[in-house]
Coordinates of C-alpha atoms and ligand atoms in Angstrom, one line a residue:
M1 CA 0.0 0.1 -0.1
S2 CA 1.1 3.4 -1.0
L3 CA 1.9 5.8 1.8
M4 CA 1.3 9.6 1.0
F5 CA 2.5 12.6 3.1
C6 CA 2.0 16.4 2.5
G7 CA 4.4 19.1 3.3
I8 CA 5.3 22.6 1.9
G9 CA 6.7 22.2 -1.8
V10 CA 9.7 24.5 -1.8
S11 CA 11.6 23.7 -4.8
R12 CA 9.9 22.4 -7.8
G13 CA 10.7 19.1 -9.8
V14 CA 10.0 15.5 -9.4
A15 CA 12.5 12.9 -8.0
I16 CA 12.1 9.2 -7.7
A17 CA 14.9 7.7 -5.9
P18 CA 15.8 5.5 -2.7
A19 CA 15.3 7.4 0.6
Y20 CA 18.2 8.0 3.0
V21 CA 16.9 8.6 6.4
L22 CA 19.2 10.9 8.7
N23 CA 18.7 10.5 12.1
R24 CA 21.1 12.6 13.9
H25 CA 19.9 12.2 17.7
R26 CA 22.6 11.3 20.1
A27 CA 22.6 7.5 21.5
D28 CA 21.6 6.8 24.9
V29 CA 25.0 5.6 26.3
K30 CA 25.0 3.6 29.6
P31 CA 28.0 2.6 31.7
V32 CA 29.2 -1.0 31.7
T33 CA 32.0 -2.2 34.4
L34 CA 34.4 -4.4 32.9
D35 CA 37.2 -6.6 34.1
K36 CA 41.0 -6.2 33.0
K37 CA 40.7 -8.4 29.7
G38 CA 37.5 -6.3 28.9
V39 CA 38.9 -3.3 29.3
T40 CA 41.9 -4.0 26.8
K41 CA 39.3 -5.2 24.4
E42 CA 37.2 -2.1 24.8
I43 CA 40.4 0.0 24.2
R44 CA 41.1 -2.1 20.9
R45 CA 37.4 -1.3 19.9
F46 CA 37.8 2.4 20.8
R47 CA 41.1 2.8 18.5
S48 CA 39.4 0.8 15.6
A49 CA 36.5 3.3 15.7
I50 CA 38.9 6.1 15.6
N51 CA 40.6 4.5 12.6
T52 CA 37.3 4.0 11.0
A53 CA 36.4 7.6 11.5
R54 CA 39.5 8.6 10.1
K55 CA 39.0 6.4 6.9
Q56 CA 35.5 7.8 6.6
L57 CA 36.7 11.5 6.5
E58 CA 39.8 10.6 4.2
Q59 CA 37.4 8.7 1.9
I60 CA 35.0 12.0 1.8
R61 CA 38.0 14.3 1.4
G62 CA 39.0 12.2 -1.9
T63 CA 35.3 12.5 -3.4
I64 CA 35.1 16.3 -3.0
P65 CA 34.9 17.6 -6.5
E66 CA 37.7 19.8 -7.6
D67 CA 35.6 22.8 -8.2
A68 CA 34.0 22.5 -4.6
P69 CA 34.5 25.7 -2.5
E70 CA 37.6 25.2 -0.4
D71 CA 36.0 25.6 2.9
I72 CA 34.4 22.3 2.4
S73 CA 37.8 20.4 2.2
S74 CA 39.1 22.5 5.1
F75 CA 36.1 21.5 7.2
I76 CA 37.0 18.0 6.8
E77 CA 40.6 18.7 7.6
T78 CA 39.9 20.3 10.9
H79 CA 38.0 17.1 11.8
L80 CA 40.8 15.0 10.9
L81 CA 43.3 16.9 12.9
M82 CA 40.7 16.6 16.1
L83 CA 40.5 12.8 15.7
D84 CA 44.2 12.8 16.2
D85 CA 44.3 15.1 19.1
A86 CA 45.1 13.4 22.3
T87 CA 42.0 14.9 23.9
L88 CA 39.8 12.8 21.9
S89 CA 42.0 9.8 21.1
E90 CA 44.0 9.1 24.1
R91 CA 41.9 10.7 27.1
P92 CA 39.0 8.4 26.7
V93 CA 41.7 5.5 26.8
E94 CA 42.9 6.8 30.1
I95 CA 39.3 7.0 31.5
M96 CA 38.6 3.4 30.4
R97 CA 41.7 2.2 32.3
A98 CA 40.7 4.4 35.4
E99 CA 37.3 3.6 35.6
A100 CA 37.2 0.1 34.0
C101 CA 34.6 1.1 31.8
N102 CA 33.1 0.9 28.2
A103 CA 34.4 2.7 25.2
E104 CA 31.2 4.7 24.6
W105 CA 31.0 5.7 28.5
A106 CA 34.5 6.9 28.5
L107 CA 33.8 9.1 25.3
K108 CA 30.6 10.4 27.0
L109 CA 32.8 11.5 30.1
Q110 CA 35.4 13.0 27.8
R111 CA 32.8 14.9 26.1
E112 CA 31.2 16.5 29.0
A113 CA 34.5 17.4 30.4
V114 CA 35.9 19.1 27.1
I115 CA 32.5 20.9 26.8
K116 CA 32.5 22.1 30.3
V117 CA 36.0 23.9 29.7
F118 CA 34.6 25.3 26.6
D119 CA 31.6 26.4 28.1
S120 CA 33.6 28.4 30.7
M121 CA 35.0 30.5 27.9
D122 CA 33.5 33.6 26.7
D123 CA 35.2 33.7 23.3
P124 CA 32.9 33.2 20.2
Y125 CA 35.7 31.4 18.2
I126 CA 36.0 29.0 21.0
A127 CA 32.3 28.3 21.0
T128 CA 32.6 27.2 17.0
R129 CA 35.3 24.7 18.1
K130 CA 33.0 23.2 20.4
D131 CA 30.5 22.5 17.5
D132 CA 33.3 20.7 15.7
V133 CA 34.2 18.6 18.8
N134 CA 30.6 17.6 19.1
H135 CA 30.6 16.7 15.5
V136 CA 33.6 14.4 15.8
I137 CA 32.6 12.9 19.0
D138 CA 29.2 12.3 17.6
Q139 CA 30.9 10.5 14.5
V140 CA 33.0 8.1 16.7
M141 CA 30.1 7.3 18.8
R142 CA 27.9 6.4 16.0
I143 CA 30.5 4.0 14.9
L144 CA 30.8 2.6 18.3
V145 CA 27.1 2.4 18.8
E146 CA 25.8 1.4 15.5
K147 CA 29.0 -0.1 14.0
Q148 CA 28.5 2.1 11.3
G149 CA 28.8 5.7 10.7
D150 CA 26.3 6.6 8.2
G151 CA 24.3 9.2 10.0
D152 CA 26.6 12.0 9.1
P153 CA 26.4 14.2 6.0
F154 CA 30.1 14.2 5.7
I155 CA 30.6 10.6 5.7
H156 CA 28.2 9.5 3.2
D157 CA 27.7 9.3 -0.5
W158 CA 24.3 11.1 -1.1
S159 CA 24.4 10.8 -4.9
G160 CA 21.0 9.8 -6.4
Q161 CA 19.2 9.4 -3.1
I162 CA 16.5 11.5 -1.3
V163 CA 17.7 12.8 1.9
V164 CA 14.7 12.7 4.8
A165 CA 15.9 14.7 7.9
D166 CA 14.7 16.6 10.7
D167 CA 16.4 19.8 9.5
L168 CA 19.2 20.5 7.2
S169 CA 21.5 23.6 7.6
P170 CA 22.4 25.7 4.5
A171 CA 25.9 24.1 4.9
D172 CA 24.4 20.6 4.7
T173 CA 22.6 21.5 1.6
V174 CA 25.3 22.8 -0.3
L175 CA 27.5 19.8 0.6
M176 CA 24.9 17.3 -0.5
Q177 CA 24.2 19.1 -3.5
H178 CA 28.0 18.5 -4.4
Q179 CA 27.4 14.8 -3.7
G180 CA 24.4 14.7 -6.3
V181 CA 21.5 14.4 -3.9
A182 CA 18.1 13.6 -5.8
G183 CA 16.0 15.5 -3.5
F184 CA 15.4 16.7 0.2
I185 CA 12.5 16.1 2.6
T186 CA 12.8 17.9 6.0
E187 CA 10.4 17.5 9.1
T188 CA 10.7 21.2 10.1
G189 CA 11.2 24.7 7.9
G190 CA 9.3 26.9 5.7
Q191 CA 9.1 28.4 2.2
L192 CA 11.7 31.1 3.1
S193 CA 14.2 29.2 5.1
H194 CA 17.5 29.6 3.4
T195 CA 17.9 25.9 3.0
A196 CA 14.6 26.2 0.9
I197 CA 15.9 29.1 -1.1
L198 CA 19.1 27.2 -1.7
A199 CA 17.4 24.3 -3.0
R200 CA 15.3 26.2 -5.2
S201 CA 18.5 28.1 -6.5
L202 CA 20.4 24.6 -6.8
G203 CA 17.2 23.2 -8.7
I204 CA 16.9 20.4 -5.9
P205 CA 13.3 19.2 -5.6
A206 CA 12.4 19.9 -1.7
I207 CA 9.7 19.6 0.4
V208 CA 9.8 20.8 4.0
G209 CA 7.5 20.6 7.0
V210 CA 6.7 17.0 6.8
S211 CA 6.2 16.5 10.3
G212 CA 7.2 12.9 11.8
I213 CA 8.0 11.4 8.3
R214 CA 11.1 9.8 9.4
R215 CA 9.0 7.3 11.6
Y216 CA 7.3 6.1 8.7
I217 CA 10.2 5.7 6.0
R218 CA 12.7 3.1 5.6
N219 CA 16.2 3.5 4.3
S220 CA 16.5 2.6 0.6
E221 CA 12.8 2.4 0.3
E222 CA 11.9 4.2 -3.2
L223 CA 10.2 7.5 -2.7
V224 CA 8.6 9.8 -5.1
I225 CA 8.7 13.7 -4.2
D226 CA 6.9 16.4 -6.2
G227 CA 8.5 19.7 -5.2
E228 CA 5.8 21.9 -6.7
G229 CA 2.7 20.1 -4.8
G230 CA 4.6 19.2 -1.7
L231 CA 3.8 15.6 -2.0
V232 CA 5.8 12.4 -0.9
L233 CA 4.9 9.1 -2.0
G234 CA 6.2 5.9 -0.5
E235 CA 5.9 2.4 -2.0
A236 CA 4.3 4.1 -5.0
D237 CA 2.2 1.6 -7.2
D238 CA 2.9 1.3 -10.9
N239 CA 0.1 3.6 -12.1
S240 CA 1.6 6.4 -9.8
L241 CA 5.2 5.7 -10.9
S242 CA 4.4 6.1 -14.5
Y243 CA 2.3 9.2 -13.7
F244 CA 5.4 10.7 -12.0
R245 CA 7.9 9.7 -14.7
R246 CA 5.7 11.5 -17.3
Q247 CA 5.8 14.3 -15.2
Q248 CA 9.5 14.4 -15.0
R249 CA 9.7 14.1 -18.9
E250 CA 7.1 16.8 -19.1
I251 CA 9.4 19.2 -16.9
R252 CA 12.3 18.3 -19.0
R253 CA 10.1 19.3 -22.1
K254 CA 9.2 22.5 -20.6
Q255 CA 12.6 23.3 -19.8
R256 CA 13.8 22.8 -23.2
E257 CA 11.1 25.0 -24.6
L258 CA 12.0 27.6 -22.1
S259 CA 15.7 27.5 -23.2
R260 CA 14.6 28.9 -26.5
L261 CA 13.8 32.2 -24.8
L262 CA 17.7 32.4 -23.9
D263 CA 18.3 34.8 -26.5
T264 CA 14.7 36.7 -26.7
Q265 CA 14.6 40.2 -25.1
S266 CA 13.0 40.8 -22.1
V267 CA 10.3 43.3 -23.1
T268 CA 6.5 43.2 -22.5
L269 CA 4.1 43.5 -25.4
C270 CA 3.5 47.0 -24.7
G271 CA 7.5 47.4 -25.2
E272 CA 8.6 47.8 -21.5
E273 CA 12.0 46.4 -21.0
V274 CA 12.6 44.4 -17.8
T275 CA 15.8 43.8 -16.3
L276 CA 16.2 40.1 -15.1
L277 CA 18.9 39.6 -12.7
A278 CA 19.9 36.5 -10.7
N279 CA 20.3 35.8 -7.1
I280 CA 23.4 33.9 -6.4
E281 CA 24.8 32.4 -3.1
I282 CA 27.6 30.2 -3.8
E283 CA 30.3 30.8 -6.6
E284 CA 29.0 27.7 -8.2
D285 CA 25.9 29.4 -8.9
I286 CA 27.6 31.2 -11.8
K287 CA 27.4 28.3 -13.9
L288 CA 23.5 28.4 -13.8
L289 CA 23.8 32.0 -14.8
K290 CA 24.9 31.3 -18.0
K291 CA 21.9 28.9 -18.6
S292 CA 19.5 31.4 -17.5
G293 CA 20.4 34.5 -19.5
A294 CA 20.5 36.9 -16.6
D295 CA 21.4 40.4 -17.2
G296 CA 23.7 40.3 -14.2
V297 CA 23.5 39.5 -10.5
G298 CA 20.7 41.3 -8.4
L299 CA 21.8 39.8 -5.1
Y300 CA 25.0 38.1 -4.0
R301 CA 24.2 36.6 -0.6
T302 CA 27.8 36.6 0.8
E303 CA 26.9 34.5 4.1
F304 CA 28.1 31.5 2.2
L305 CA 31.6 32.6 2.4
Y306 CA 31.5 32.5 6.1
M307 CA 30.0 29.1 6.2
N308 CA 31.9 25.4 6.4
R309 CA 34.8 27.1 7.8
D310 CA 36.3 27.5 11.6
S311 CA 37.8 30.9 10.8
L312 CA 36.5 34.1 9.4
P313 CA 37.2 34.8 5.6
G314 CA 39.8 37.0 4.9
E315 CA 40.1 40.0 2.8
S316 CA 41.6 37.9 0.2
D317 CA 39.0 35.3 0.4
H318 CA 36.3 37.8 -0.2
F319 CA 38.4 39.5 -3.1
S320 CA 39.1 36.5 -4.9
A321 CA 35.4 35.3 -4.8
Y322 CA 34.2 38.4 -6.0
K323 CA 36.8 38.6 -8.7
R324 CA 36.1 35.2 -10.0
V325 CA 32.3 35.9 -10.1
L326 CA 33.0 39.3 -11.9
R327 CA 35.1 37.5 -14.6
A328 CA 32.3 35.0 -15.2
L329 CA 29.9 37.9 -15.5
K330 CA 32.1 39.4 -18.5
G331 CA 30.9 43.0 -17.9
A332 CA 27.6 42.6 -16.5
P333 CA 26.8 44.0 -13.1
L334 CA 27.3 42.3 -9.9
T335 CA 25.3 43.4 -6.6
I336 CA 27.3 42.3 -3.7
R337 CA 25.3 42.2 -0.6
T338 CA 27.3 42.9 2.7
V339 CA 27.0 39.8 5.1
D340 CA 23.6 39.1 6.5
L341 CA 24.4 36.7 9.3
G342 CA 22.2 36.1 12.2
G343 CA 18.4 34.8 12.0
D344 CA 18.6 31.7 10.1
K345 CA 21.9 32.3 8.6
E346 CA 24.2 31.2 11.1
S347 CA 28.2 30.8 10.7
A348 CA 30.4 28.7 12.9
A349 CA 32.9 30.9 12.2
A350 CA 31.1 34.1 13.5
P351 CA 28.6 32.7 15.8
S352 CA 25.8 35.2 16.8
A353 CA 25.5 36.2 20.5
N354 CA 22.7 34.2 22.2
T355 CA 19.7 36.2 21.8
H356 CA 15.8 35.4 22.6
N357 CA 14.8 36.3 19.1
P358 CA 17.4 36.2 16.2
A359 CA 15.2 37.6 13.7
L360 CA 14.7 40.7 15.7
G361 CA 18.1 40.7 17.0
L362 CA 21.6 41.7 15.7
R363 CA 21.5 40.7 12.3
G364 CA 22.4 42.2 8.8
V365 CA 23.8 45.6 8.7
R366 CA 23.2 46.1 12.4
R367 CA 25.8 43.4 13.1
S368 CA 28.1 44.7 10.6
L369 CA 28.0 48.3 12.2
N370 CA 28.5 46.2 15.5
E371 CA 31.4 44.5 14.3
P372 CA 33.4 47.1 12.2
R373 CA 36.4 44.9 11.7
I374 CA 34.8 42.2 9.9
F375 CA 32.8 45.0 8.1
N376 CA 35.8 46.8 7.0
T377 CA 37.3 43.4 5.9
Q378 CA 34.2 42.8 3.3
L379 CA 34.1 46.6 2.3
R380 CA 37.9 46.7 1.4
A381 CA 37.5 43.6 -0.7
I382 CA 34.2 44.8 -2.5
L383 CA 35.8 48.1 -3.2
R384 CA 39.0 46.3 -4.5
A385 CA 37.0 44.2 -6.8
S386 CA 35.1 46.9 -8.2
A387 CA 38.1 47.9 -10.1
Y388 CA 37.4 44.8 -12.0
G389 CA 34.0 44.9 -13.4
P390 CA 30.9 47.0 -12.5
V391 CA 30.0 46.2 -8.9
R392 CA 27.0 47.5 -6.8
L393 CA 27.2 47.4 -2.9
M394 CA 24.1 46.8 -1.0
F395 CA 23.3 46.8 2.7
P396 CA 20.7 44.1 4.1
M397 CA 18.3 44.9 6.9
L398 CA 18.2 48.7 7.3
S399 CA 15.7 50.1 9.4
N400 CA 16.5 53.7 9.8
T401 CA 18.3 56.4 8.1
A402 CA 20.9 56.7 10.9
E403 CA 22.0 53.2 9.9
I404 CA 22.5 54.3 6.2
D405 CA 24.6 57.4 7.2
Q406 CA 26.9 55.2 9.6
A407 CA 27.4 52.6 6.9
L408 CA 27.9 55.0 4.1
G409 CA 30.6 57.0 6.7
I410 CA 32.4 53.6 6.9
V411 CA 32.5 53.0 3.4
E412 CA 33.8 56.7 2.8
Q413 CA 36.7 55.7 5.5
T414 CA 37.6 52.4 3.7
K415 CA 37.7 54.3 0.4
E416 CA 40.3 56.6 2.3
E417 CA 42.2 54.0 3.5
L418 CA 42.5 52.3 0.0
R419 CA 43.4 55.6 -1.8
A420 CA 46.0 56.0 0.9
E421 CA 47.6 52.8 0.0
G422 CA 47.2 53.4 -3.7
I423 CA 44.7 50.6 -4.3
K424 CA 42.4 51.1 -7.2
F425 CA 38.4 51.3 -7.0
D426 CA 35.5 52.7 -8.6
E427 CA 35.1 55.8 -7.2
N428 CA 31.5 56.1 -8.3
L429 CA 30.5 52.6 -6.9
P430 CA 26.7 52.6 -6.6
V431 CA 25.4 51.8 -2.9
G432 CA 22.1 50.5 -2.4
G433 CA 19.9 49.2 0.4
M434 CA 17.5 46.5 0.9
I435 CA 13.9 47.3 2.0
E436 CA 13.2 44.4 4.4
V437 CA 11.7 46.0 7.4
P438 CA 8.2 47.5 7.1
A439 CA 9.7 50.8 8.7
A440 CA 12.0 50.9 5.7
A441 CA 9.5 50.9 3.2
I442 CA 7.4 53.5 5.0
I443 CA 10.1 55.9 5.0
A444 CA 11.4 54.7 1.7
Q445 CA 11.5 58.3 0.3
A446 CA 14.2 59.2 3.0
F447 CA 16.1 56.2 1.9
A448 CA 15.9 57.0 -1.5
E449 CA 17.5 60.4 -0.9
K450 CA 20.6 58.9 0.4
L451 CA 21.1 55.8 -1.6
D452 CA 21.8 54.9 -5.3
F453 CA 19.2 52.3 -5.7
L454 CA 16.7 50.1 -3.6
S455 CA 16.0 46.6 -3.6
I456 CA 12.9 45.0 -2.0
G457 CA 13.4 41.8 0.2
T458 CA 10.1 40.3 0.2
N459 CA 11.3 37.4 2.4
D460 CA 12.1 39.5 5.2
L461 CA 9.4 42.2 4.3
I462 CA 6.4 39.4 4.6
Q463 CA 7.9 38.0 7.7
Y464 CA 8.3 41.3 9.6
T465 CA 4.9 42.5 8.2
L466 CA 3.0 39.7 8.8
A467 CA 4.8 38.7 12.1
I468 CA 5.5 35.1 11.0
D469 CA 8.8 33.4 11.6
R470 CA 9.9 32.5 8.1
V471 CA 11.4 29.2 9.4
D472 CA 8.4 28.2 11.5
D473 CA 6.3 25.6 9.7
Q474 CA 3.7 26.2 12.2
V475 CA 2.7 29.7 11.0
N476 CA 3.7 29.1 7.5
Y477 CA -0.2 29.1 6.4
L478 CA -0.1 32.9 7.2
Y479 CA 2.7 33.5 4.5
D480 CA 1.1 35.6 1.9
P481 CA 2.9 38.0 -0.7
L482 CA -0.7 39.3 -1.6
H483 CA -1.6 40.6 1.7
P484 CA -2.6 44.0 1.5
A485 CA -0.2 45.4 4.0
V486 CA 2.6 43.7 1.8
L487 CA 1.6 45.1 -1.3
Q488 CA 1.1 48.6 0.1
L489 CA 4.7 48.5 1.4
I490 CA 5.9 47.4 -2.0
R491 CA 4.0 50.0 -3.8
M492 CA 5.4 52.9 -1.5
T493 CA 8.9 51.7 -2.1
I494 CA 8.5 51.6 -5.8
D495 CA 6.9 55.1 -5.7
A496 CA 9.7 56.5 -3.6
G497 CA 12.3 55.2 -6.0
Q498 CA 10.5 56.6 -9.0
K499 CA 9.9 60.0 -7.4
A500 CA 13.8 60.2 -6.2
G501 CA 14.7 58.8 -9.9
I502 CA 16.5 55.8 -8.5
P503 CA 16.2 52.2 -9.6
V504 CA 14.0 49.9 -7.4
S505 CA 14.2 46.1 -8.0
M506 CA 12.9 43.2 -6.0
C507 CA 15.1 40.4 -5.0
G508 CA 13.1 38.4 -2.6
E509 CA 11.4 35.0 -3.6
M510 CA 8.3 36.7 -4.7
A511 CA 10.2 38.0 -7.6
G512 CA 10.9 34.6 -9.2
D513 CA 7.3 33.4 -8.8
T514 CA 5.3 33.6 -12.0
R515 CA 2.1 34.2 -10.2
Y516 CA 3.1 37.6 -9.2
T517 CA 5.2 38.8 -12.3
R518 CA 2.2 40.6 -13.9
L519 CA 1.1 42.3 -10.6
L520 CA 4.6 43.4 -9.8
L521 CA 5.0 44.8 -13.4
S522 CA 1.7 46.6 -12.9
L523 CA 3.1 48.3 -9.7
G524 CA 5.9 49.7 -11.9
L525 CA 8.7 47.2 -11.0
R526 CA 11.1 46.9 -14.1
Q527 CA 14.0 44.9 -12.3
L528 CA 13.5 41.7 -11.0
S529 CA 16.1 39.4 -9.2
M530 CA 15.6 35.8 -8.7
P531 CA 17.2 32.3 -8.4
P532 CA 18.6 31.6 -11.9
K533 CA 16.4 28.4 -12.4
L534 CA 13.4 30.5 -12.4
L535 CA 14.5 33.3 -14.7
L536 CA 13.3 32.0 -18.1
E537 CA 9.9 31.2 -16.7
V538 CA 9.4 34.7 -15.6
K539 CA 10.7 36.1 -18.8
N540 CA 8.2 33.8 -20.6
V541 CA 5.5 35.7 -18.8
I542 CA 6.9 39.0 -19.5
T543 CA 7.1 38.6 -23.1
Q544 CA 3.2 37.8 -23.0
T545 CA 2.0 40.7 -20.9
D546 CA 0.6 44.0 -21.9
I547 CA 0.9 46.0 -18.6
K548 CA -1.3 49.0 -19.9
A549 CA -4.2 46.3 -20.7
I550 CA -3.9 44.9 -16.9
R551 CA -3.0 47.7 -14.9
R552 CA -6.5 48.4 -13.7
K553 CA -7.2 44.9 -12.8
A554 CA -3.9 44.7 -10.9
L555 CA -4.6 47.8 -8.7
N556 CA -7.8 46.3 -7.9
I557 CA -5.8 43.5 -6.3
V558 CA -3.7 45.8 -4.2
N559 CA -6.9 47.7 -3.1
S560 CA -8.7 44.3 -2.0
T561 CA -8.8 43.1 1.5
D562 CA -10.9 40.0 0.6
S563 CA -8.3 37.2 0.2
E564 CA -10.7 35.3 -1.7
R565 CA -11.4 37.9 -4.3
Q566 CA -7.8 38.7 -4.5
A567 CA -7.1 35.0 -5.7
R568 CA -9.8 35.2 -8.3
L569 CA -8.6 38.8 -9.5
I570 CA -5.0 37.2 -9.9
E571 CA -6.1 34.1 -11.5
T572 CA -8.0 36.4 -14.0
L573 CA -4.9 38.6 -14.4
N574 CA -2.7 35.7 -15.2
R575 CA -5.1 34.1 -17.4
L576 CA -6.6 36.7 -19.6
A577 CA -4.3 39.5 -19.8
G578 CA -1.9 39.8 -22.6
T579 CA -1.2 36.2 -23.7
E580 CA -0.9 35.6 -27.3
K581 CA -3.4 32.8 -27.2
E582 CA -6.0 34.7 -25.4
K583 CA -5.6 37.6 -27.5
E584 CA -6.4 35.4 -30.5
K585 CA -9.3 34.0 -28.7
E586 CA -10.5 37.3 -27.7
K587 CA -10.2 38.5 -31.5
S588 CA -12.0 35.5 -32.9
A589 CA -14.8 35.6 -30.4
Ligands
PEP1 C1 14.8 38.9 1.4 O1 14.6 38.9 2.7 O2 13.9 38.9 0.6 C2 16.2 38.8 1.0 C3 16.3 38.5 -0.3 O3 17.3 38.4 1.8 P1 17.4 36.8 2.5 O4 16.4 35.9 1.9 O5 18.8 36.7 2.2 O6 17.1 37.3 3.9
MG2 MG1 16.3 39.0 3.7

């Protein structure tokens, strides 16, 4: 009998592949008292587990593709070094001898002792090492307890499998994609979690919020996932399997059809040009850019330079990454957003201070202003990169004009520094800000007077306007880009930009959702930035839209507070207005 589960489809596509159930909870370890012979045997078992862990890590190191980001291999190197350290390899042996106990118990006691020392130190860098220690001990513990270490994303070959996990960090997602994972299912998470965004941009079918699914799925069981409908099928019957195989073929056919639009201009039927830009997270995304025909990068999320590494990226790490992206862009503009750590984007190299509510805490530009040294390193690299191609600098999470003044002041200081050092940069580097906080949208006019461009980050704007945590699946049903309050804020921002004569773009997920393309065009947006995979679909809608013919209908949607009516209106807008087919139909009617 087939099993069916429903979740939130966050990345389209159909995958049919064996499941890999990732259980990362810790084993319940009990003490066992042993005689002398038993202790000797236990020490041997422990040493063999350390050896197995080392071999597993070395094996993975060998499978990392050559073009993978360097931080992935450095992450594994750190774990290898830790395995060889006496704290983990020798001290548990001493405990086994002194307490005449089993290996798992000795390792557990040693974990507690080490973590206690870490906890007594107030240094954020030390805190990141604590995670590494836990990670390595978990790996050895699993080998001891399960006689196999397959629960760790860093010691498994994911190729062609659908990973079923409680949750995945953005770092896990990137690593698994490198290993050719077929799809993701997680028990928690929402449409806007960064893992979901990443899955979309990597083009991996993904479903989140499938509560409790790991209890029902067996390892290697064949699963079908439909990333659009949010559907998971276990033990699918032949009819369902052939249906989803047809779907897969249909998706491939549509992709082939869309690829014909690569060289088509992004212009509406009424002659309005629309700039289509790409959101990129990691350098590898540049490869996707070429296949999308983007006019440039509207959002480079630089957080990923801080992930999967145990120390902060230096100026040269930033600079070389930016330069490589610029080279690939061949003269097209690159919008680099200064780092937006905090919220659901955490870095082990720069952990956030404990806070009750990370989404409302020290994140984005707030954190950069609070840590000027880290900010200065990134700004120097961005400015230096601007000598090699058209770079735009953008600040995330602005909420008042004082932050803009302060950030611009630091940019000026950094420019002074570079001038004094005789280093070249673009003196006219455009500086923009993201509109992600309702307060920023309301005073967008004041922002527009100080900045060269604005970019609407609907993921956060919706989160903060509707008071819904973007990663909390319990309140996900409230996520509504068409909420009149959200639309009013978007409209205010566009109007403010137009009045000040500066460009306004949108780089939140809403920009890449074809359901909203016509509405956004009607509101006046002419620049949209999205995951490269979605770009041609949006272009397809743009080329079939006559803005003049639909504007009035679109404004009715903005002014409506009745969500059912809105849904009807947007459907009509998308169905009737401007498509060539419809026009022909209308003419012949
Ligand atoms: C946004 O908030 O819409 C956005 C683009 O930024 P991020 O998703 O990285 O927070
Ligand atoms: Mg944001």
